[in-house]
PDB file of C-alpha atoms in Angstrom:
ATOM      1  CA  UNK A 275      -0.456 105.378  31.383  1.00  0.00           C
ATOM      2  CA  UNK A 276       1.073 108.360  32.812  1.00  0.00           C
ATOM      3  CA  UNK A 277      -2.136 108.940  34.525  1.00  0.00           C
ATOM      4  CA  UNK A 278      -2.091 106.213  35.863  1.00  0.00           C
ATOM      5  CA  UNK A 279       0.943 105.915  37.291  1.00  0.00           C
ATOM      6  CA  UNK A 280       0.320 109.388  38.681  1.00  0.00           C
ATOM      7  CA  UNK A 281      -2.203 108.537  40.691  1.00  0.00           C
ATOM      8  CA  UNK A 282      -0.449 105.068  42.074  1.00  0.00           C
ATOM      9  CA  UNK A 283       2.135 107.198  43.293  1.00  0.00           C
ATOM     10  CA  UNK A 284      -0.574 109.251  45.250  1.00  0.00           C
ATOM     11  CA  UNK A 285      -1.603 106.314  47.008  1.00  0.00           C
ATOM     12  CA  UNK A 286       1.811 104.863  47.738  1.00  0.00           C
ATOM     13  CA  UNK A 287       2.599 108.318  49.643  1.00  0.00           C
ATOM     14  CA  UNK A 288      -1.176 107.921  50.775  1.00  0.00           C
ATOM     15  CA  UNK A 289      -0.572 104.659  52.444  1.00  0.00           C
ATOM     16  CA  UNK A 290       2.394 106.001  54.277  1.00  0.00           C
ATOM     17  CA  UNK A 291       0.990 108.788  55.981  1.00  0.00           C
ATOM     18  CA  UNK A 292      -0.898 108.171  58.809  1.00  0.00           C
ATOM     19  CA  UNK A 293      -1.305 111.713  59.583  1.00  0.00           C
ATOM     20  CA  UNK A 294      -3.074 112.307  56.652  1.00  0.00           C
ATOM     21  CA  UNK A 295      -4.733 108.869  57.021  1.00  0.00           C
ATOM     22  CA  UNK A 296      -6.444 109.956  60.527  1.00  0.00           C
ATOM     23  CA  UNK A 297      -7.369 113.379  58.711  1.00  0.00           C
ATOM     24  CA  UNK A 298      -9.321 111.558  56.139  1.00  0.00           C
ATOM     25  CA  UNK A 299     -10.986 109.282  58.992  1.00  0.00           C
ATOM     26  CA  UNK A 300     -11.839 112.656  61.081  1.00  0.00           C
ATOM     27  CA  UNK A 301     -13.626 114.427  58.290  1.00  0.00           C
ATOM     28  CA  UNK A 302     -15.354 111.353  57.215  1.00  0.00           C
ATOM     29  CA  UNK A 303     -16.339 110.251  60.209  1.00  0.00           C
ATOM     30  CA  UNK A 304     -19.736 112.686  61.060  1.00  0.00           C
ATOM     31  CA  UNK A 305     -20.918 111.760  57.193  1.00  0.00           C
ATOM     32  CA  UNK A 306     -21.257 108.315  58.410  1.00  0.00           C
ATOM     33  CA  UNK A 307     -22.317 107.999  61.770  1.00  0.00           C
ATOM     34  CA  UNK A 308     -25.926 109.578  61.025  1.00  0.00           C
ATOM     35  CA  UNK A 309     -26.439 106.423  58.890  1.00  0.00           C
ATOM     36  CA  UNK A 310     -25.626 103.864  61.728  1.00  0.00           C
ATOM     37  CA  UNK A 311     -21.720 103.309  60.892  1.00  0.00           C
ATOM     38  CA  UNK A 312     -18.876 102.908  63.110  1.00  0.00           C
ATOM     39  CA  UNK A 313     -15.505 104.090  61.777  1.00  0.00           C
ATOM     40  CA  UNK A 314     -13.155 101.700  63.522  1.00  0.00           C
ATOM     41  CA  UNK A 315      -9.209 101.217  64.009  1.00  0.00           C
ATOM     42  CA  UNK A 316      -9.286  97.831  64.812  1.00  0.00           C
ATOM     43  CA  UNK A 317     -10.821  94.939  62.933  1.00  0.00           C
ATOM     44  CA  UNK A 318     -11.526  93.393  66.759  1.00  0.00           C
ATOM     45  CA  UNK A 319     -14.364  94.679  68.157  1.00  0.00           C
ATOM     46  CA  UNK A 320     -16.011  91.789  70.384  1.00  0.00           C
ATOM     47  CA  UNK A 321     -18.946  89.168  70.057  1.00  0.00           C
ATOM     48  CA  UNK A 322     -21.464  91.743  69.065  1.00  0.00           C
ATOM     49  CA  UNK A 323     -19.625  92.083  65.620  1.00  0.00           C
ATOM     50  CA  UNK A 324     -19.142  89.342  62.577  1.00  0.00           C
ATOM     51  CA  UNK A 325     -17.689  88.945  59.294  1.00  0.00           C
ATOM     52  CA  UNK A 326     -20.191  89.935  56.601  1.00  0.00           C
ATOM     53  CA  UNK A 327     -20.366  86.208  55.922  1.00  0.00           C
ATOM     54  CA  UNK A 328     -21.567  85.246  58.976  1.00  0.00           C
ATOM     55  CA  UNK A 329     -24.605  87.189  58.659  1.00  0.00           C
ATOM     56  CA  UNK A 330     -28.408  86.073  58.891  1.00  0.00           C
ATOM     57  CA  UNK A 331     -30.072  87.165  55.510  1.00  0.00           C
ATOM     58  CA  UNK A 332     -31.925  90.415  57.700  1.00  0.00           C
ATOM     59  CA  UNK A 333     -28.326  91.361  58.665  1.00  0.00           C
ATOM     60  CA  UNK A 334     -26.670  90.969  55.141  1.00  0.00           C
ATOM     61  CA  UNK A 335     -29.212  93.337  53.656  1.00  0.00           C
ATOM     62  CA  UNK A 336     -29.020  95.606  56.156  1.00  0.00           C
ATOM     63  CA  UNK A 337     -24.721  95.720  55.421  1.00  0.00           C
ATOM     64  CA  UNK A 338     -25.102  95.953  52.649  1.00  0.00           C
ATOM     65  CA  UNK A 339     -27.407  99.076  52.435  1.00  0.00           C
ATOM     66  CA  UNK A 340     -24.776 100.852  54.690  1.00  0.00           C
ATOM     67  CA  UNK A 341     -21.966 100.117  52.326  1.00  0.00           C
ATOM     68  CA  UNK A 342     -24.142 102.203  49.422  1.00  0.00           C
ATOM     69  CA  UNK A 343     -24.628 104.875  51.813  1.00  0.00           C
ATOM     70  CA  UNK A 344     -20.494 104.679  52.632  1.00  0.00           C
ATOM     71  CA  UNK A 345     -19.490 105.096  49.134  1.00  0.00           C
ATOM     72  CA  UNK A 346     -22.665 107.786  48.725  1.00  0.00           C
ATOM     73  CA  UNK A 347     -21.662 109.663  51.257  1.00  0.00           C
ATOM     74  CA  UNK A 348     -18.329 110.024  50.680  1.00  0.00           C
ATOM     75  CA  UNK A 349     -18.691 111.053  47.115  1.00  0.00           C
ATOM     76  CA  UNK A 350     -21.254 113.679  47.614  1.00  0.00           C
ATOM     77  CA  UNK A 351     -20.309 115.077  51.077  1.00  0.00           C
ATOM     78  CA  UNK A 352     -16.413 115.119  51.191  1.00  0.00           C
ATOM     79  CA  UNK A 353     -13.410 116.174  49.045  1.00  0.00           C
ATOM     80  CA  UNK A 354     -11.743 112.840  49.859  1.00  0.00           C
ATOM     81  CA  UNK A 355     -12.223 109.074  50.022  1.00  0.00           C
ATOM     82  CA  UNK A 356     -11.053 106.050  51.843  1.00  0.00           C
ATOM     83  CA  UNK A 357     -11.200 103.361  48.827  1.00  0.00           C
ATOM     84  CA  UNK A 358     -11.300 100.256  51.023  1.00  0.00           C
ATOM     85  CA  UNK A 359     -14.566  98.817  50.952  1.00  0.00           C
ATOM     86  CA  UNK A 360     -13.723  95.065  50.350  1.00  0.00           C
ATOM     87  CA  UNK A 361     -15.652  93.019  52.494  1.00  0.00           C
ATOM     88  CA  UNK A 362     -12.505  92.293  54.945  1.00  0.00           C
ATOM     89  CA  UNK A 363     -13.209  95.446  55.912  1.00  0.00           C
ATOM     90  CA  UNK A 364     -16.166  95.508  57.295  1.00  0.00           C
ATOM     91  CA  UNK A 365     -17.666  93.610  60.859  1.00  0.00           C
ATOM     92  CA  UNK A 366     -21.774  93.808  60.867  1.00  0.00           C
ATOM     93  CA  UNK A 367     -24.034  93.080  63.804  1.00  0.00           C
ATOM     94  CA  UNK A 368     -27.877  91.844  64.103  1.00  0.00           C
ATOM     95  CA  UNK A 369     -29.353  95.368  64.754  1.00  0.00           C
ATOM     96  CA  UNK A 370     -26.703  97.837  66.160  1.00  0.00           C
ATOM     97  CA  UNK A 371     -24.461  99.178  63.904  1.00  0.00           C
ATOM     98  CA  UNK A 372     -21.735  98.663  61.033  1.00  0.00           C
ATOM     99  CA  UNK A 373     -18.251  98.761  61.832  1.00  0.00           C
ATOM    100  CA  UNK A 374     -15.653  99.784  58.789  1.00  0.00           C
ATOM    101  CA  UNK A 375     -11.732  99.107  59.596  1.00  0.00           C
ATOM    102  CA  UNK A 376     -10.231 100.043  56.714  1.00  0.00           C
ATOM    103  CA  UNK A 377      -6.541 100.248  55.474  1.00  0.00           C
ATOM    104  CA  UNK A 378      -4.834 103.216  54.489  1.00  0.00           C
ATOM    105  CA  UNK A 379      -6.153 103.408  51.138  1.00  0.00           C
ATOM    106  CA  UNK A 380      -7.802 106.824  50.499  1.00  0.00           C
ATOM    107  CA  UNK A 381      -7.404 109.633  47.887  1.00  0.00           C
ATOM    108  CA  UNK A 382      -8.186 113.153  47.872  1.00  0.00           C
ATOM    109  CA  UNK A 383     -10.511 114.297  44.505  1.00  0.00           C
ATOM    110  CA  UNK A 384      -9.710 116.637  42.204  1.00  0.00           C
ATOM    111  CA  UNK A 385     -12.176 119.466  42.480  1.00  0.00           C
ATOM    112  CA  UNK A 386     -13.524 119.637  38.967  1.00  0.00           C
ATOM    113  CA  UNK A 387     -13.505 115.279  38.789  1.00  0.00           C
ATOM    114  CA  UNK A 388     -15.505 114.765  42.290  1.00  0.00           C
ATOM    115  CA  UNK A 389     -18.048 117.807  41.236  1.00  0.00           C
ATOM    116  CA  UNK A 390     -18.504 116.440  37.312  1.00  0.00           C
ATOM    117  CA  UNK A 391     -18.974 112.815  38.893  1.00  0.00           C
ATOM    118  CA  UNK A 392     -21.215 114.249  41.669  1.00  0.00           C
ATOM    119  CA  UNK A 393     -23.886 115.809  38.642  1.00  0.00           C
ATOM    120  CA  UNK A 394     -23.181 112.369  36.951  1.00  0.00           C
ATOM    121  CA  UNK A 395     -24.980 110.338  40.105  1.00  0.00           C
ATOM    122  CA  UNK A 396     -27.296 113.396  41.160  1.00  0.00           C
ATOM    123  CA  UNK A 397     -28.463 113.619  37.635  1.00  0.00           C
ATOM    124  CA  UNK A 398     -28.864 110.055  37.294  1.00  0.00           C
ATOM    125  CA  UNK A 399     -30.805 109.066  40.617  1.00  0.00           C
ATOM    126  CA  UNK A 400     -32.931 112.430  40.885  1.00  0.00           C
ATOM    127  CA  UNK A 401     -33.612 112.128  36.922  1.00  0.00           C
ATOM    128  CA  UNK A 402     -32.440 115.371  36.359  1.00  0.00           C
ATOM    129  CA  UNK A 403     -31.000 114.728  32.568  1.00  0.00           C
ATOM    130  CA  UNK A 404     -29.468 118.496  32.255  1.00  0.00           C
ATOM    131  CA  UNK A 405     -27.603 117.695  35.400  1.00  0.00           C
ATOM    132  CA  UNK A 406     -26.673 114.239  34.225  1.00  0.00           C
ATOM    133  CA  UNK A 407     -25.193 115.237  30.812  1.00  0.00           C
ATOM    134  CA  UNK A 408     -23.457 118.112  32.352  1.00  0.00           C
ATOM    135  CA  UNK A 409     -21.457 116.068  34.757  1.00  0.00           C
ATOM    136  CA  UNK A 410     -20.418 113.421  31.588  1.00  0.00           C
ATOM    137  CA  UNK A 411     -19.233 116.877  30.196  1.00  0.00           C
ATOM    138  CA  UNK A 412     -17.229 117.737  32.630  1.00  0.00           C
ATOM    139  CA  UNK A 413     -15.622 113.871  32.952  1.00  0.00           C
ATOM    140  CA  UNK A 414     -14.976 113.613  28.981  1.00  0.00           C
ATOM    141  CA  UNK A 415     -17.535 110.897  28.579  1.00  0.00           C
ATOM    142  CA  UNK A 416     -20.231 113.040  26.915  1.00  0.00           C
ATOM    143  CA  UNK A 417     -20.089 110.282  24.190  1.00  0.00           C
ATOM    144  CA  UNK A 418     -20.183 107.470  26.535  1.00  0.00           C
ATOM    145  CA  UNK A 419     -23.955 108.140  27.957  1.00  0.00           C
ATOM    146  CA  UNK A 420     -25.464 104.709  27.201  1.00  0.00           C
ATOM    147  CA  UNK A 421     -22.834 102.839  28.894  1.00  0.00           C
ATOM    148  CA  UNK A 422     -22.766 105.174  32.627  1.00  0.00           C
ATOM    149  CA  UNK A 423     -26.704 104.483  31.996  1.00  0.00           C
ATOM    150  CA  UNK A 424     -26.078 100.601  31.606  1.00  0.00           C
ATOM    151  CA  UNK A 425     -23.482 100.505  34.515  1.00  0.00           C
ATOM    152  CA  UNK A 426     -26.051 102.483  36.671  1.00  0.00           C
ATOM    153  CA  UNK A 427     -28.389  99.856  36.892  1.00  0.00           C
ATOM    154  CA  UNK A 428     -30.374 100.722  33.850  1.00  0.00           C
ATOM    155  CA  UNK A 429     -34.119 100.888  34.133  1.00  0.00           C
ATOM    156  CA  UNK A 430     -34.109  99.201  37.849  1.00  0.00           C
ATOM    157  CA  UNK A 431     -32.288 100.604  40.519  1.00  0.00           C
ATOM    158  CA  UNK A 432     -34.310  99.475  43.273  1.00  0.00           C
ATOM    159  CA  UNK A 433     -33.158  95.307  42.680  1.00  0.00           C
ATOM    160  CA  UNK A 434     -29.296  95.338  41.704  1.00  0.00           C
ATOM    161  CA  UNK A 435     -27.649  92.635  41.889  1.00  0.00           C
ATOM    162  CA  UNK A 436     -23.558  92.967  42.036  1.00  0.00           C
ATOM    163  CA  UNK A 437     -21.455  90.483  40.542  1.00  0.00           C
ATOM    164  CA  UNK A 438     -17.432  91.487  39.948  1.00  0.00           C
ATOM    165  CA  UNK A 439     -18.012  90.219  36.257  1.00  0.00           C
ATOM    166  CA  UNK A 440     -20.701  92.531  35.704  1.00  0.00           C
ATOM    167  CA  UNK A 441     -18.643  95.570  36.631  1.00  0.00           C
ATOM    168  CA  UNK A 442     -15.187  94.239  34.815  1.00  0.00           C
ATOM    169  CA  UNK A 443     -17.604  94.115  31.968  1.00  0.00           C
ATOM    170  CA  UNK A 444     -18.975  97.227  32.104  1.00  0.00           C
ATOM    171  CA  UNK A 445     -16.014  98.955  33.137  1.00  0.00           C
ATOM    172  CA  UNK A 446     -14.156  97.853  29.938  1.00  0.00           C
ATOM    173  CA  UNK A 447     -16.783  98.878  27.747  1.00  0.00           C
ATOM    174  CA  UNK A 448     -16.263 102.037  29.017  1.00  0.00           C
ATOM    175  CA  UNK A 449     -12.529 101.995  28.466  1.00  0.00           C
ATOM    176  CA  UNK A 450     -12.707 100.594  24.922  1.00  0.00           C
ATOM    177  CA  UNK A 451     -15.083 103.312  23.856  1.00  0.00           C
ATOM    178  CA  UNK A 452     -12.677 106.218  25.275  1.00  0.00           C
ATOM    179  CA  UNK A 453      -9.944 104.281  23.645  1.00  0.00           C
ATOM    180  CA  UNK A 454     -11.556 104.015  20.081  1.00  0.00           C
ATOM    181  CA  UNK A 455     -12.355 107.809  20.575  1.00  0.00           C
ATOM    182  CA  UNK A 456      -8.952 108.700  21.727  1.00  0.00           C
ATOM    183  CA  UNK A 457     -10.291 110.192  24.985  1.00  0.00           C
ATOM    184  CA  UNK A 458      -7.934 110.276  27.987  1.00  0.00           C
ATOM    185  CA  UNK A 459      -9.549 109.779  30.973  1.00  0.00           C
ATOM    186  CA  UNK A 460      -8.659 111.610  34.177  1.00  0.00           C
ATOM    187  CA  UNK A 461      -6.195 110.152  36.724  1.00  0.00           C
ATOM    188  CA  UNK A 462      -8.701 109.807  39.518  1.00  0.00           C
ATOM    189  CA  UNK A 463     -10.389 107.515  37.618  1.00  0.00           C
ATOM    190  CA  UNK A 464      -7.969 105.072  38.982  1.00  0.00           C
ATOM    191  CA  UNK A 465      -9.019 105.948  42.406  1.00  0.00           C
ATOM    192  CA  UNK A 466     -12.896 105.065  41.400  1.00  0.00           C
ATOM    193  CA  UNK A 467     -12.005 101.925  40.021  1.00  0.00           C
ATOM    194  CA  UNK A 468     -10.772 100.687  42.727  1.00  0.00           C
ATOM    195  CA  UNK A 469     -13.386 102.433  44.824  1.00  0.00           C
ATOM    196  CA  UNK A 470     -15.961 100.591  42.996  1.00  0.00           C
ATOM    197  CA  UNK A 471     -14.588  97.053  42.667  1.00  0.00           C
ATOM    198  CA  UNK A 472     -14.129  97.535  46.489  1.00  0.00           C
ATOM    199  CA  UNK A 473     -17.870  98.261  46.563  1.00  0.00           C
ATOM    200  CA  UNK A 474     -19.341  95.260  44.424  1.00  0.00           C
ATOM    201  CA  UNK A 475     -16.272  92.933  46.625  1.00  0.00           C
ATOM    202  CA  UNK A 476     -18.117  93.158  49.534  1.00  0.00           C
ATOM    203  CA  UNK A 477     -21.892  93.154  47.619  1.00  0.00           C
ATOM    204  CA  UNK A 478     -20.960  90.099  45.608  1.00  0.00           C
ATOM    205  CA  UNK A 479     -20.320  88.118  49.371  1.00  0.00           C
ATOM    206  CA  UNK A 480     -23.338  89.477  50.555  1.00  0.00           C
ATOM    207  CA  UNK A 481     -25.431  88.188  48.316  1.00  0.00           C
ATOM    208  CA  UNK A 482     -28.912  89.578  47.276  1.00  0.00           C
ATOM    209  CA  UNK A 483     -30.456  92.146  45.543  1.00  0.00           C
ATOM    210  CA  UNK A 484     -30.148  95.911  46.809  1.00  0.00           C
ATOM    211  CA  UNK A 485     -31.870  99.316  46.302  1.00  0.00           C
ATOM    212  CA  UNK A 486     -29.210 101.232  45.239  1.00  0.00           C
ATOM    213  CA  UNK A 487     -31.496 104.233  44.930  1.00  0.00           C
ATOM    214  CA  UNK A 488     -32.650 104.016  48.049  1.00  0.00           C
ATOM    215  CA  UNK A 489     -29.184 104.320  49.368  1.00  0.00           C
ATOM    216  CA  UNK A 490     -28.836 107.232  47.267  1.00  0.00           C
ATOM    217  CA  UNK A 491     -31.903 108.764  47.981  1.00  0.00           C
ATOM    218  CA  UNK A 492     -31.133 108.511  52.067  1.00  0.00           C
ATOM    219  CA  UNK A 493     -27.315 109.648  51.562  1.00  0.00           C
ATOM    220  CA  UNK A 494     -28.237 112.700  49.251  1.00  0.00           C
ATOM    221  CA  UNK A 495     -31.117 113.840  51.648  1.00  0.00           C
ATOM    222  CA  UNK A 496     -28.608 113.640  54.915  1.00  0.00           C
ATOM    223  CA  UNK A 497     -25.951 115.262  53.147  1.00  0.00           C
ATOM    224  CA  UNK A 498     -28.044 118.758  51.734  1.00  0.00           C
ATOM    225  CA  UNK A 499     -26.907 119.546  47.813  1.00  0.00           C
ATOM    226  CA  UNK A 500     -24.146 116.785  47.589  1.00  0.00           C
ATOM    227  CA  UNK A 501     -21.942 119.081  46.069  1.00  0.00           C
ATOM    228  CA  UNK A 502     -19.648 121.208  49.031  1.00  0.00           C
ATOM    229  CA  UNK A 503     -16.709 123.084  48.282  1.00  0.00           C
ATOM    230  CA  UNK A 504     -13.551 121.363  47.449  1.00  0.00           C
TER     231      UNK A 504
END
């Protein structure tokens, strides 16, 4: 709990500093725009630009493949994160690109959390098991392997569905086996949590199935080793 509270203070001092909040944008920003997204400060942008549920189907999947690649990119390529990927956020378009207007909700990882959670994805999506276990190491959830696999996607990673059920259930899983094996979990947890039910917010509207490694694949290739300095 007093993790947790730790890291809700963060982003209550977070949310009121908009200095730090344009920071975050400006060293974000040239992660994203490679990958056909538009970092935005207003929600109004013009007739070109919808709400994600006023897509065609072509348009949803295409969102939706930019949203992996926003939460990819972010994880391997910076030392901080804007958290707000509901689908509020986010105005698509036909063919041109994806514009993100999020709030001030944003968090800056703890070096030795963002790299052990980096080996955890790399690991997983380039099937590098060494890597893999190493980054569960460095998380505390060396004993919690099966479940990261099951949350992953499992055997298919190329047709995920994402419901908000399936993550709450997964996600507690997790935190009943830490619980049972009196592991404390670090305080940016939190801060993926919300990161993630953020994510699957704005999959679940969209609708669909979605590679997940392919957004993976295209995010890890654009951004080198996906592990800079912190």
């Amino acid at each position: 709990m007093r993790q947790i509270l730790a890291q809700g203070r963060d982003f209550v001092r977070n949310s009121r500093n908009r200095d730090g909040f344009e920071q975050t944008k400006g060293d974000i920003e040239p992660l994203l725009t490679p990958a056909g997204v538009v970092l935005s400060s207003s929600p109004d942008l013009g007739d070109e630009f919808q709400p994600l549920s006023e897509l065609d189907p072509d348009a949803r999947r295409r969102a939706g493949h930019l949203i992996l690649q926003i939460y990819f990119r972010q994880l391997l390529g910076s030392p901080s994160a804007i958290l707000d990927l509901r689908a509020d956020a986010f105005r698509g378009s036909a063919e041109g690109p994806l514009a993100w207007s999020p709030s001030a909700l944003y968090v800056q990882w703890e070096p030795a959390f963002i790299a052990g959670l980096r080996d955890v994805y790399a690991g997983f999506y380039l099937d590098d098991r060494s890597r893999f276990d190493r980054g569960l190491l460095a998380l505390g959830l060396e004993h919690a392997d099966d479940l990261l696999l099951t949350h992953l996607g499992g055997e298919d990673q190329r047709r995920v569905r994402f419901t908000l059920e399936a993550f709450q259930s997964s996600f507690h899983a997790l935190f009943v086996r830490c619980r049972d094996r009196n592991i404390t979990l670090h305080r940016n947890f939190l801060a993926l949590g919300i990161d993630l039910v953020c994510l699957y917010d704005a999959l679940q509207l969209l609708g669909g199935e979605f590679d997940v490694r392919d957004a993976f694949e295209q995010s890890y290739q654009s951004i080198g080793t996906g592990a800079p300095a912190c």
